[in-house]
Coordinates of C-alpha atoms and ligand atoms in Angstrom, one line a residue:
M1 CA 136.1 126.2 58.3
C2 CA 135.8 130.0 58.1
G3 CA 137.5 131.7 55.3
I4 CA 139.6 134.8 55.2
V5 CA 140.5 136.9 52.2
A6 CA 142.0 140.4 52.2
A7 CA 143.7 142.7 49.7
A8 CA 145.7 145.9 49.4
S9 CA 145.9 147.4 45.9
K10 CA 146.3 150.6 43.9
T11 CA 142.8 150.0 42.6
N12 CA 139.4 148.9 44.0
V13 CA 139.5 145.5 45.9
T14 CA 135.8 144.9 46.6
D15 CA 135.4 142.6 43.6
I16 CA 138.5 140.7 44.6
L17 CA 137.2 140.2 48.1
M18 CA 133.8 139.1 47.0
A19 CA 135.1 136.7 44.4
G20 CA 137.6 135.3 47.0
L21 CA 134.8 134.8 49.5
K22 CA 132.7 133.0 46.9
H23 CA 135.6 130.6 46.4
L24 CA 136.0 130.1 50.1
E25 CA 132.4 129.7 50.9
Y26 CA 132.6 125.9 51.0
R27 CA 134.7 126.3 54.2
G28 CA 131.9 128.0 56.1
Y29 CA 128.7 129.6 55.0
D30 CA 126.5 130.8 57.8
S31 CA 127.4 134.5 57.5
A32 CA 129.9 136.7 55.7
G33 CA 131.3 140.2 55.9
I34 CA 133.7 142.8 54.4
A35 CA 135.4 145.8 56.0
I36 CA 136.9 148.4 53.7
L37 CA 138.6 151.7 54.5
K38 CA 137.2 154.6 52.6
N39 CA 137.9 158.4 53.3
N40 CA 139.4 157.5 56.6
V41 CA 136.2 155.6 57.7
L42 CA 135.9 151.9 58.3
N43 CA 132.8 150.7 56.4
N44 CA 131.6 147.3 57.6
Y45 CA 129.2 145.2 55.7
R46 CA 127.9 142.0 57.3
Q47 CA 125.1 139.6 56.7
K48 CA 123.7 136.4 57.9
G49 CA 123.5 133.7 55.2
N50 CA 125.8 133.1 52.2
V51 CA 128.1 135.4 50.3
E52 CA 125.3 136.2 47.8
E53 CA 123.3 137.7 50.6
L54 CA 126.3 139.8 51.5
G55 CA 126.6 141.0 47.9
K56 CA 123.1 142.5 48.2
L57 CA 124.4 145.0 50.7
L58 CA 127.2 146.3 48.5
D59 CA 126.5 149.1 46.0
A60 CA 128.8 151.1 43.7
T61 CA 129.9 153.2 46.7
A62 CA 131.4 150.1 48.4
N63 CA 134.8 150.5 46.9
S64 CA 138.3 150.9 48.4
N65 CA 141.9 150.1 47.8
I66 CA 142.1 148.0 50.9
G67 CA 139.9 145.6 52.7
I68 CA 139.4 142.4 54.7
A69 CA 136.7 139.8 54.4
H70 CA 135.4 136.6 56.0
T71 CA 133.0 133.8 55.6
R72 CA 132.0 132.1 58.9
W73 CA 131.3 128.7 60.3
A74 CA 129.9 129.4 63.8
T75 CA 131.7 128.2 66.9
H76 CA 131.1 130.7 69.6
G77 CA 127.8 132.4 69.1
K78 CA 125.0 131.5 66.7
P79 CA 125.0 132.5 63.0
S80 CA 123.8 136.1 63.0
K81 CA 124.8 139.5 61.6
E82 CA 126.2 140.6 65.0
N83 CA 128.4 137.5 65.2
A84 CA 129.6 137.8 61.6
H85 CA 133.1 139.1 61.0
P86 CA 134.7 141.6 60.6
H87 CA 134.5 142.8 64.2
I88 CA 135.3 146.5 64.9
A89 CA 136.7 148.2 68.0
N90 CA 136.4 151.9 68.6
D91 CA 135.7 152.6 64.9
T92 CA 139.4 152.1 64.4
I93 CA 140.4 148.5 64.3
A94 CA 138.7 145.8 62.2
I95 CA 139.6 142.1 62.4
V96 CA 138.7 138.9 60.7
H97 CA 139.7 135.7 62.5
N98 CA 139.7 131.9 61.9
G99 CA 140.3 129.6 64.9
I100 CA 139.4 129.7 68.6
I101 CA 140.6 132.0 71.3
E102 CA 140.5 129.6 74.3
N103 CA 141.2 132.2 77.0
Y104 CA 138.9 135.0 75.7
L105 CA 137.1 135.3 79.0
D106 CA 140.4 135.7 80.9
I107 CA 141.5 138.4 78.4
K108 CA 138.1 140.2 78.9
N109 CA 138.6 140.2 82.6
K110 CA 142.3 141.2 82.5
F111 CA 142.3 144.0 79.8
L112 CA 138.8 144.7 78.6
K113 CA 136.5 145.0 81.7
N114 CA 135.0 148.3 80.5
Y115 CA 134.6 147.5 76.9
K116 CA 131.2 147.0 75.3
F117 CA 131.0 143.8 73.3
L118 CA 128.5 143.6 70.5
S119 CA 128.7 139.9 69.7
D120 CA 128.8 136.5 71.4
T121 CA 132.1 135.5 69.6
D122 CA 135.5 134.8 71.1
S123 CA 136.9 136.7 68.1
E124 CA 135.6 140.1 69.0
I125 CA 138.1 140.4 71.9
L126 CA 140.9 140.4 69.4
A127 CA 139.7 143.7 67.9
H128 CA 139.4 145.3 71.4
L129 CA 142.7 143.9 72.6
I130 CA 144.6 145.2 69.6
N131 CA 142.8 148.5 70.0
H132 CA 143.8 148.6 73.6
F133 CA 147.5 148.0 72.8
S134 CA 147.5 150.3 69.8
K135 CA 146.9 153.3 72.1
D136 CA 150.6 153.3 73.2
N137 CA 152.2 151.2 70.4
E138 CA 152.7 151.1 66.6
I139 CA 150.0 148.8 65.1
L140 CA 152.5 145.9 64.4
D141 CA 153.6 146.0 68.0
A142 CA 150.0 146.2 69.2
V143 CA 149.2 143.0 67.2
H144 CA 152.3 141.3 68.5
L145 CA 151.5 142.2 72.1
A146 CA 147.9 141.1 71.7
M147 CA 148.8 137.8 70.2
A148 CA 151.2 137.1 73.1
E149 CA 148.2 137.2 75.4
V150 CA 146.2 134.7 73.3
Q151 CA 145.9 131.0 73.9
G152 CA 144.3 129.1 71.0
S153 CA 144.5 129.1 67.3
Y154 CA 144.3 132.0 64.9
A155 CA 144.6 133.2 61.4
L156 CA 144.1 136.9 61.7
A157 CA 143.9 139.9 59.4
V158 CA 143.7 143.5 60.9
L159 CA 142.7 146.7 59.2
D160 CA 143.7 149.9 61.2
K161 CA 142.1 153.3 60.3
N162 CA 145.4 155.0 61.3
N163 CA 147.5 152.9 59.0
P164 CA 145.4 153.0 55.8
D165 CA 147.7 151.3 53.4
K166 CA 148.5 148.1 55.1
I167 CA 146.9 145.0 56.5
I168 CA 148.5 143.3 59.5
V169 CA 148.3 139.5 59.7
A170 CA 149.2 136.9 62.2
R171 CA 149.1 133.1 62.2
N172 CA 149.2 130.4 64.8
G173 CA 147.6 127.0 64.2
S174 CA 145.2 128.1 61.4
P175 CA 146.4 128.4 57.8
L176 CA 147.2 131.8 56.3
L177 CA 149.1 132.7 53.2
I178 CA 150.1 135.8 51.3
G179 CA 149.5 136.1 47.5
L180 CA 151.9 138.2 45.6
G181 CA 150.6 140.4 42.7
E182 CA 151.6 143.4 40.7
E183 CA 150.9 146.6 42.6
K184 CA 148.6 144.5 44.7
N185 CA 149.1 141.9 47.3
F186 CA 146.6 139.5 48.9
I187 CA 145.9 137.4 52.0
A188 CA 143.8 134.3 52.3
S189 CA 143.3 131.2 54.4
D190 CA 143.3 129.1 51.2
A191 CA 145.1 129.6 47.9
L192 CA 141.9 128.8 46.0
A193 CA 140.5 132.2 47.0
L194 CA 143.2 134.0 45.0
I195 CA 144.1 131.8 42.1
E196 CA 142.5 134.2 39.6
H197 CA 145.0 136.9 40.6
T198 CA 148.2 135.1 41.3
N199 CA 149.9 131.7 41.6
R200 CA 152.8 133.0 43.8
F201 CA 152.2 132.4 47.5
V202 CA 154.1 132.7 50.7
Y203 CA 152.9 130.4 53.4
L204 CA 153.1 131.8 56.9
E205 CA 154.3 129.7 59.8
D206 CA 153.0 129.5 63.3
G207 CA 154.0 132.6 65.3
D208 CA 154.5 134.7 62.1
L209 CA 153.3 138.2 61.7
A210 CA 153.3 140.2 58.5
T211 CA 152.4 143.6 57.1
V212 CA 150.9 143.6 53.6
S213 CA 150.5 146.7 51.4
S214 CA 150.0 147.1 47.7
E215 CA 153.7 147.6 47.2
E216 CA 155.4 145.4 49.8
V217 CA 155.1 142.4 52.1
K218 CA 157.2 142.3 55.3
I219 CA 157.2 139.1 57.4
Y220 CA 158.3 138.7 61.0
D221 CA 158.8 135.7 63.2
K222 CA 157.4 135.3 66.7
N223 CA 160.2 137.5 68.2
K224 CA 159.3 140.2 65.6
K225 CA 162.5 139.6 63.8
N226 CA 162.3 140.4 60.0
I227 CA 162.5 137.1 58.1
R228 CA 162.1 135.7 54.6
R229 CA 159.7 132.9 53.8
E230 CA 160.0 131.0 50.6
T231 CA 157.7 132.0 47.7
K232 CA 156.0 128.9 46.2
K233 CA 154.3 128.6 42.8
S234 CA 150.9 126.9 43.1
S235 CA 149.8 124.4 40.5
L236 CA 146.1 125.1 41.2
S237 CA 144.1 125.9 38.1
L238 CA 141.1 128.1 37.5
N239 CA 139.2 125.0 36.5
S240 CA 139.1 124.0 40.2
H241 CA 136.4 126.7 40.7
S242 CA 134.2 125.6 37.8
K243 CA 131.4 122.9 37.9
D244 CA 132.3 122.1 34.4
G245 CA 128.8 121.6 33.2
Y246 CA 127.7 119.5 36.3
D247 CA 124.9 120.8 38.5
H248 CA 127.0 120.5 41.6
F249 CA 130.7 120.2 42.6
M250 CA 129.9 117.0 44.4
L251 CA 128.7 115.3 41.2
K252 CA 131.6 116.7 39.2
E253 CA 134.0 115.4 41.9
I254 CA 132.3 111.9 41.9
F255 CA 132.8 111.7 38.1
E256 CA 136.4 113.0 38.4
Q257 CA 137.3 109.9 40.3
P258 CA 138.7 107.8 37.4
N259 CA 141.2 110.6 36.6
A260 CA 141.9 111.5 40.2
V261 CA 142.8 107.8 41.0
K262 CA 144.9 107.6 37.8
S263 CA 146.8 110.7 38.9
T264 CA 147.4 109.3 42.3
I265 CA 149.1 106.2 41.0
E266 CA 150.9 108.0 38.1
N267 CA 154.7 107.7 38.3
R268 CA 154.4 105.7 41.5
I269 CA 154.2 102.2 39.9
I270 CA 157.2 101.3 37.8
N271 CA 157.2 97.8 36.2
N272 CA 154.6 96.8 38.8
V273 CA 156.8 97.8 41.7
V274 CA 156.1 100.7 44.1
P275 CA 159.5 102.3 44.9
K276 CA 160.0 103.4 48.5
E277 CA 161.1 106.8 47.1
I278 CA 157.4 107.8 46.9
L279 CA 157.8 108.6 50.6
G280 CA 160.7 111.0 50.0
P281 CA 164.2 111.1 51.6
N282 CA 163.3 110.9 55.2
A283 CA 161.7 107.4 54.9
A284 CA 164.8 105.2 54.8
E285 CA 165.3 105.2 58.6
Y286 CA 161.8 104.5 59.8
L287 CA 161.1 102.0 57.0
E288 CA 163.8 99.8 58.4
K289 CA 162.8 100.1 62.0
F290 CA 159.0 100.3 62.5
K291 CA 157.1 97.3 63.9
V292 CA 153.6 98.6 64.4
V293 CA 151.4 101.2 62.6
Q294 CA 149.1 103.7 64.3
I295 CA 146.7 105.6 62.1
I296 CA 144.8 108.7 63.1
A297 CA 142.2 110.7 61.1
C298 CA 138.7 112.2 61.3
G299 CA 135.4 111.9 59.4
T300 CA 135.7 110.3 56.0
S301 CA 139.5 110.1 56.3
Y302 CA 138.9 107.9 59.4
H303 CA 137.0 105.5 57.2
A304 CA 140.0 105.4 54.9
A305 CA 142.1 104.6 58.0
L306 CA 139.9 101.6 58.8
V307 CA 140.3 100.2 55.3
A308 CA 144.0 100.7 55.5
K309 CA 144.1 98.8 58.8
H310 CA 142.5 95.8 57.1
W311 CA 145.0 96.0 54.3
L312 CA 148.0 96.3 56.5
E313 CA 147.0 93.4 58.7
R314 CA 145.6 91.1 56.0
L315 CA 148.1 91.7 53.1
A316 CA 151.3 92.7 55.0
G317 CA 150.8 91.1 58.4
I318 CA 151.7 94.5 60.0
P319 CA 149.9 95.1 63.3
C320 CA 147.9 98.3 63.0
H321 CA 145.6 100.5 65.1
A322 CA 143.3 103.1 63.7
E323 CA 141.7 105.7 65.8
I324 CA 139.7 108.9 65.5
A325 CA 142.2 111.7 66.2
S326 CA 140.0 113.6 68.7
E327 CA 139.7 110.5 70.8
F328 CA 143.3 109.5 70.5
R329 CA 144.5 113.0 71.5
Y330 CA 142.8 113.0 74.9
R331 CA 143.4 109.5 76.2
R332 CA 146.4 107.8 77.6
H333 CA 147.5 105.1 75.2
A334 CA 149.9 102.4 75.6
V335 CA 152.2 102.7 72.6
Q336 CA 154.6 100.0 71.4
K337 CA 158.1 101.1 70.8
D338 CA 159.0 101.7 67.1
T339 CA 155.5 102.7 66.1
L340 CA 155.0 104.4 62.8
L341 CA 152.3 107.1 62.7
I342 CA 150.1 107.7 59.7
C343 CA 147.9 110.8 59.6
I344 CA 145.2 110.9 57.0
S345 CA 143.6 114.2 56.1
Q346 CA 142.4 115.6 52.8
S347 CA 142.9 119.2 53.9
G348 CA 145.9 118.7 56.1
E349 CA 144.5 121.4 58.5
T350 CA 142.1 119.4 60.6
A351 CA 142.7 120.6 64.1
D352 CA 142.0 117.3 65.8
T353 CA 144.5 115.4 63.6
L354 CA 147.1 118.2 63.8
S355 CA 147.0 118.5 67.6
A356 CA 147.2 114.7 68.0
L357 CA 150.3 114.7 65.7
R358 CA 151.9 117.5 67.8
E359 CA 151.3 115.6 71.0
I360 CA 152.7 112.4 69.5
K361 CA 155.8 114.0 68.3
K362 CA 156.8 114.8 71.9
E363 CA 157.0 111.0 72.6
D364 CA 159.9 108.9 71.6
Y365 CA 158.0 105.7 70.9
Y366 CA 157.4 106.8 67.3
V367 CA 160.0 106.2 64.7
G368 CA 158.4 108.3 62.0
T369 CA 155.3 110.2 60.8
I370 CA 153.6 110.1 57.4
A371 CA 150.9 112.4 56.1
V372 CA 148.5 111.1 53.5
C373 CA 147.1 114.4 52.3
N374 CA 145.7 116.3 49.4
V375 CA 147.3 119.6 50.0
P376 CA 151.1 119.7 49.7
E377 CA 151.5 123.1 51.5
S378 CA 149.3 122.1 54.4
S379 CA 150.4 122.1 58.1
L380 CA 150.1 118.3 58.3
A381 CA 152.3 117.8 55.2
R382 CA 154.9 120.2 56.6
E383 CA 155.0 118.7 60.0
C384 CA 155.2 115.0 59.1
D385 CA 158.5 113.3 58.2
S386 CA 157.1 112.1 54.9
T387 CA 154.0 113.1 52.8
L388 CA 152.2 110.9 50.4
I389 CA 150.1 113.4 48.3
T390 CA 146.8 112.2 47.0
H391 CA 146.3 113.8 43.6
A392 CA 142.6 114.4 43.9
G393 CA 142.8 118.1 42.9
P394 CA 140.8 120.6 45.0
E395 CA 137.6 119.2 46.4
I396 CA 134.9 121.8 46.9
G397 CA 131.9 119.7 47.8
V398 CA 131.8 119.5 51.6
A399 CA 131.0 115.8 51.5
S400 CA 134.2 114.2 50.6
T401 CA 134.2 111.9 47.5
K402 CA 137.3 111.9 45.3
A403 CA 139.5 112.8 48.3
F404 CA 138.4 109.5 49.9
T405 CA 139.0 107.2 46.9
T406 CA 142.4 108.8 46.2
Q407 CA 143.2 108.4 49.9
L408 CA 142.5 104.7 49.6
T409 CA 144.5 104.5 46.4
A410 CA 147.5 106.2 48.1
L411 CA 147.1 104.0 51.1
M412 CA 147.3 100.9 49.0
L413 CA 150.6 102.2 47.6
L414 CA 151.7 102.8 51.1
V415 CA 150.7 99.4 52.3
I416 CA 152.8 97.9 49.5
V417 CA 155.9 100.0 50.4
L418 CA 155.6 99.3 54.2
G419 CA 154.8 95.6 53.6
K420 CA 157.9 94.7 51.7
R421 CA 159.8 94.1 54.9
F422 CA 156.9 92.0 56.1
E423 CA 154.6 89.7 54.0
I424 CA 154.3 91.6 50.7
T425 CA 156.1 89.3 48.3
P426 CA 157.2 90.5 44.8
D427 CA 154.3 88.4 43.4
L428 CA 151.8 90.0 45.7
E429 CA 153.2 93.4 44.9
N430 CA 152.9 92.7 41.2
S431 CA 149.3 91.6 41.6
L432 CA 148.3 94.6 43.8
C433 CA 149.9 97.0 41.2
M434 CA 148.0 95.4 38.4
Q435 CA 144.7 95.8 40.4
L436 CA 145.5 99.4 41.1
K437 CA 146.1 100.1 37.4
T438 CA 142.6 98.6 36.5
L439 CA 140.9 101.0 38.9
P440 CA 140.3 104.0 36.7
D441 CA 138.4 102.0 34.1
K442 CA 136.5 100.0 36.7
I443 CA 135.4 103.2 38.4
K444 CA 134.2 104.5 35.1
S445 CA 132.1 101.3 34.6
T446 CA 130.7 101.6 38.1
L447 CA 129.7 105.2 37.4
A448 CA 127.4 103.9 34.7
L449 CA 125.1 102.8 37.5
D450 CA 124.2 106.5 37.9
Q451 CA 120.7 106.5 36.4
K452 CA 119.7 103.2 38.1
I453 CA 120.7 104.7 41.4
A454 CA 118.8 107.9 40.6
E455 CA 115.7 105.7 40.3
L456 CA 116.5 104.0 43.6
A457 CA 116.8 107.3 45.3
K458 CA 113.1 108.0 44.6
I459 CA 112.3 105.1 46.9
F460 CA 114.9 106.1 49.4
S461 CA 114.4 109.8 49.7
D462 CA 111.2 109.8 51.8
K463 CA 112.6 107.5 54.4
E464 CA 113.7 108.8 57.7
H465 CA 116.2 106.1 58.6
A466 CA 118.5 103.6 56.8
L467 CA 120.8 100.8 57.7
F468 CA 124.0 100.1 55.9
L469 CA 125.7 96.7 56.2
G470 CA 129.2 95.4 55.3
R471 CA 131.8 93.1 56.5
G472 CA 135.6 93.2 56.7
S473 CA 137.2 95.9 54.7
H474 CA 133.8 96.8 53.3
F475 CA 132.4 97.6 56.7
P476 CA 134.2 101.0 56.6
I477 CA 132.7 101.5 53.1
A478 CA 129.2 100.9 54.6
R479 CA 130.1 103.5 57.2
E480 CA 131.2 105.9 54.6
G481 CA 127.9 105.3 52.6
A482 CA 125.9 106.0 55.8
L483 CA 127.9 109.2 56.5
K484 CA 127.4 110.5 52.9
L485 CA 123.7 110.0 53.2
K486 CA 123.5 111.7 56.6
E487 CA 125.7 114.6 55.5
I488 CA 123.8 115.7 52.5
S489 CA 120.3 114.3 52.6
Y490 CA 119.8 114.5 56.4
I491 CA 118.4 111.0 56.4
H492 CA 119.5 109.3 59.6
A493 CA 121.7 106.4 58.5
E494 CA 123.7 104.0 60.6
A495 CA 126.2 101.4 59.5
Y496 CA 126.8 98.0 61.1
A497 CA 129.1 95.2 60.6
A498 CA 126.6 92.7 59.2
G499 CA 127.5 90.1 61.8
E500 CA 126.4 92.5 64.5
L501 CA 122.9 92.8 63.1
K502 CA 121.5 90.0 65.3
H503 CA 123.0 91.6 68.4
G504 CA 120.6 94.6 68.4
P505 CA 119.9 96.5 65.2
L506 CA 117.6 93.7 63.8
A507 CA 115.1 95.0 66.3
I508 CA 114.5 98.1 64.2
V509 CA 114.2 96.3 60.9
D510 CA 110.7 96.2 59.4
E511 CA 109.2 97.1 56.0
N512 CA 109.9 100.8 56.5
M513 CA 113.6 100.4 57.1
P514 CA 115.7 100.3 54.0
V515 CA 118.8 98.2 54.4
V516 CA 121.8 98.8 52.1
A517 CA 124.3 96.0 51.8
V518 CA 127.8 96.1 50.3
A519 CA 128.4 92.6 49.0
P520 CA 131.8 91.8 47.4
N521 CA 132.6 88.4 46.3
N522 CA 135.0 87.5 49.1
V523 CA 135.6 85.1 51.9
V524 CA 132.7 86.3 54.1
L525 CA 130.2 86.4 51.2
E526 CA 128.3 83.3 52.5
K527 CA 128.2 84.8 56.0
L528 CA 126.9 88.1 54.6
K529 CA 124.2 86.2 52.7
S530 CA 123.0 84.6 55.9
N531 CA 122.9 88.1 57.6
L532 CA 120.8 89.4 54.7
E533 CA 118.4 86.5 55.1
E534 CA 117.8 87.7 58.7
V535 CA 116.7 91.0 57.2
K536 CA 114.4 89.4 54.7
A537 CA 112.8 87.3 57.3
R538 CA 111.8 90.5 59.2
G539 CA 110.3 92.0 56.1
G540 CA 113.1 94.5 55.7
K541 CA 113.7 95.9 52.2
L542 CA 117.2 95.2 50.9
Y543 CA 119.3 97.1 48.4
I544 CA 122.3 95.1 47.6
F545 CA 125.4 96.4 45.8
A546 CA 127.0 93.2 44.8
D547 CA 129.9 91.9 42.7
K548 CA 128.4 90.4 39.6
K549 CA 129.8 87.0 40.5
A550 CA 128.4 87.1 44.1
G551 CA 125.3 85.3 42.9
F552 CA 122.6 87.7 44.1
K553 CA 119.3 88.0 42.2
S554 CA 116.6 90.7 42.6
D555 CA 113.3 89.6 44.0
E556 CA 110.2 91.2 45.6
I557 CA 112.2 92.0 48.7
S558 CA 115.6 92.8 47.5
Q559 CA 117.0 94.9 44.6
V560 CA 120.4 94.0 43.4
F561 CA 122.9 96.4 41.7
E562 CA 125.7 94.6 40.0
I563 CA 129.3 95.9 40.2
D564 CA 132.3 94.5 38.3
A565 CA 134.5 94.3 41.3
P566 CA 136.6 91.2 41.1
M567 CA 137.5 89.5 44.3
N568 CA 140.6 91.5 45.2
P569 CA 141.8 94.0 47.8
V570 CA 141.0 97.2 45.9
A571 CA 137.3 96.3 45.7
P572 CA 136.4 98.7 48.6
I573 CA 137.3 101.6 46.3
L574 CA 134.8 100.5 43.7
F575 CA 132.0 99.8 46.2
T576 CA 132.3 103.4 47.4
I577 CA 131.1 104.9 44.1
P578 CA 127.4 103.7 44.1
L579 CA 127.0 104.8 47.8
Q580 CA 128.2 108.3 46.9
L581 CA 125.7 108.4 44.0
L582 CA 122.9 107.2 46.3
A583 CA 123.5 110.0 48.8
Y584 CA 123.8 112.6 45.9
H585 CA 120.5 111.6 44.3
C586 CA 118.6 111.5 47.6
A587 CA 119.8 115.0 48.4
I588 CA 118.7 116.2 45.0
I589 CA 115.2 114.8 45.5
K590 CA 115.0 116.3 49.0
G591 CA 116.2 119.6 47.7
T592 CA 119.0 120.1 50.2
N593 CA 122.1 122.2 49.5
V594 CA 124.3 119.4 48.2
D595 CA 127.6 121.2 48.1
M596 CA 127.1 123.1 51.4
P597 CA 125.1 120.9 53.7
R598 CA 123.7 122.6 56.8
N599 CA 126.0 122.9 59.9
L600 CA 129.1 121.4 58.2
A601 CA 132.3 122.7 56.9
K602 CA 134.9 121.4 54.6
S603 CA 138.0 121.8 56.7
V604 CA 137.5 121.9 60.5
T605 CA 140.3 123.9 62.0
V606 CA 139.0 124.0 65.5
E607 CA 139.1 121.1 68.0
Ligands
G6P701 C1 135.1 117.7 57.9 C2 134.7 117.4 56.4 C3 134.8 115.9 56.2 C4 136.2 115.4 56.4 C5 136.6 115.7 57.9 C6 138.1 115.4 58.1 O1 134.2 117.2 58.8 O2 133.4 117.8 56.2 O3 134.4 115.7 54.8 O4 136.2 114.0 56.2 O5 136.4 117.1 58.1 O6 138.8 116.3 57.2 P1 140.3 116.0 56.7 O7 140.6 117.2 55.9 O8 141.1 115.8 57.9 O9 140.2 114.8 55.9

C-alpha cells in the first residue's frame, strides 16, 4: 500500500526513482509523483493514474542528483493529482508519506490554522508541520519535533530546499529501509524497488530517523541519539521483477507454485520428520507449554488460517481459534491461559495483523508468538518469537496465489511440529511428510487443467454472480476461490459451506447462477453430493472440481474437472489451483487489470 522511493547521488536520480516506482506500483497505483531539487528549486511532478502516466510529464530537463517519489493507494482524499504525493509546503519542504496520521485535524488546529492546504490528504500536514518547525530549527530537529506531535503510522521521506544534499527519513509503523550504494544511497518502502542498484539494506525501526546523502547515512533513535543498525544482504533477485515470458505476474506466480512449495519444504523434512528447529531457538519454551492455538490473519492469509484450524483440530487434536485480525483487535476476547499465537501474513506488514499482535503481546495469557510470513525482514517476522518463512519468493500480482499455497505448506509443517506433543504420532508424521513431498508434482499435474479452465471461463465471464461451495477444510478453499474471482474479474462471488445451502442461498440458485463446487474424496463426499443434487433440482449449473476417484460424471447440468488429489490432508492445496486459474481466465476475458485490480493493494499498511 503506497510505495516510497528516494535517492541521493552524484549523478542524475530520475531514472532510479521512476524504475523504483514501477517496481513498487503493485503496492498502490491510483496516482504517482516525484519531487526533485534543481537549481535550488523544488520541481514537483504529479499525476493521477499509474507510473506510466507520470512518466509522460518528465522530459530531459527533469534531472537532479536528489529526489523523492511515491505511488499512492488512496486513504484520505480521492485519487487525484492534488492528492498525489509529494506534498510541498512553502516551496521549501517536500514530503512523501505512507501510513495514516490519525490526529491530523488536531495538528491543523494546534499549529497550522493559517496555512492553506491544497489537498484532502492527512499527509499534507506533515509538510506544513515540518516547515513550521524548520523556521527555528535544523531540518533533522524539525522532523523530530514534527514526528513527536504525530499519532498514527508513517514512513516518511523529506526533501528540504535549504539542505540540498540530504534526504531526511522517519519511520513508525510503516516499513522503510535504506539501500547502500557507491557514491549514492537510496530509500524505499520495499527492497524490491532498489534491487537493481544494491543488495545491501539497513532496515529502520519504529521511532528511527535518518539522514541520507550520496556519501553518508546517519541513523538516530527516537531520542535523536546516533545509532547503528545492522546492514543486511538481500537474497532478492532481479528475476523477481520479470514476467518471465508470461502475460501477467499472476499467471507466472500460479505456475511457480510447484517450485515455491518445493522450496518451502526444502531442508525442513529430514527422513520424514519435521524437526522443531524449523521454528528457531525461541520455540523450546512455548512448545512445551502451550495448550491452545489462536490464529489471526487477513484476506487470503485468513483463508490459510481456516485450513490450519481444521488441520490442528483434526490431525493433532489441538484446540484452535482462527479470526480476522481487524475483528480480533477490537473486541474483548476470553483467552485461555497458555495460548500460542500464530500470525499469518505474506507481507508481514499488514497493519491489522501487526496491531493485533502488539495488543496481544501486552497480555500474559500467551506463551509465544509465531509469524508465518514470506518476508524475513518484515515487522511481523521481527516482532514474533519465531518465524516460519514461506519461500514463495516475491509475489507481485495483487491477488495472492503462490503466497497462499506456500502458507498452507508451511502451516502443515507447523501442525506437525506443534502436534507431536498431542496426537501426531510418528506414523502420522511420516505419512504427512510423504504427502507434502508429492505436492510439487501433483500441483504440476493440476496446472495441466489450464486450457480446459480457460474454456470454462468463456461461460463464466459474462455472469454477474457465482456461488462457491465446499465442506470441511475445503470450505476455506471455496472462500479463497470466490475471493480470487471477485478481486480480479469483479464478478460478485460468494462461498458457502455446502451444508448451509438449504438454509438460504438456495433461494438465489437458478439457471443463471453458476455454482462451483470443490469435491475432494473425503468423509463428507456423500453429503456434498446430496447438496449438489439440491442445486441440480433447481436448474443451477454446476462446475465441479472433483478428485478423480470421487465418482462425478459430467452431464447436461454439471461439468466435472478431475483432479488427482488423493484422499489426504494436503488436498486443499491442490484444489486451490484450478480456482486461481478460473479467476485469472475470467479476468482476461473481461479485460480487467489482472495484476493491479481496481481499488486494491498488495500490502495494506493502514488499519
Ligand atoms: C491485501 C492483499 C491480499 C492479502 C491481504 C493480507 O488485501 O491484497 O492479497 O491477502 O492484504 O495480506 P498479508 O500480507 O497480511 O497476507
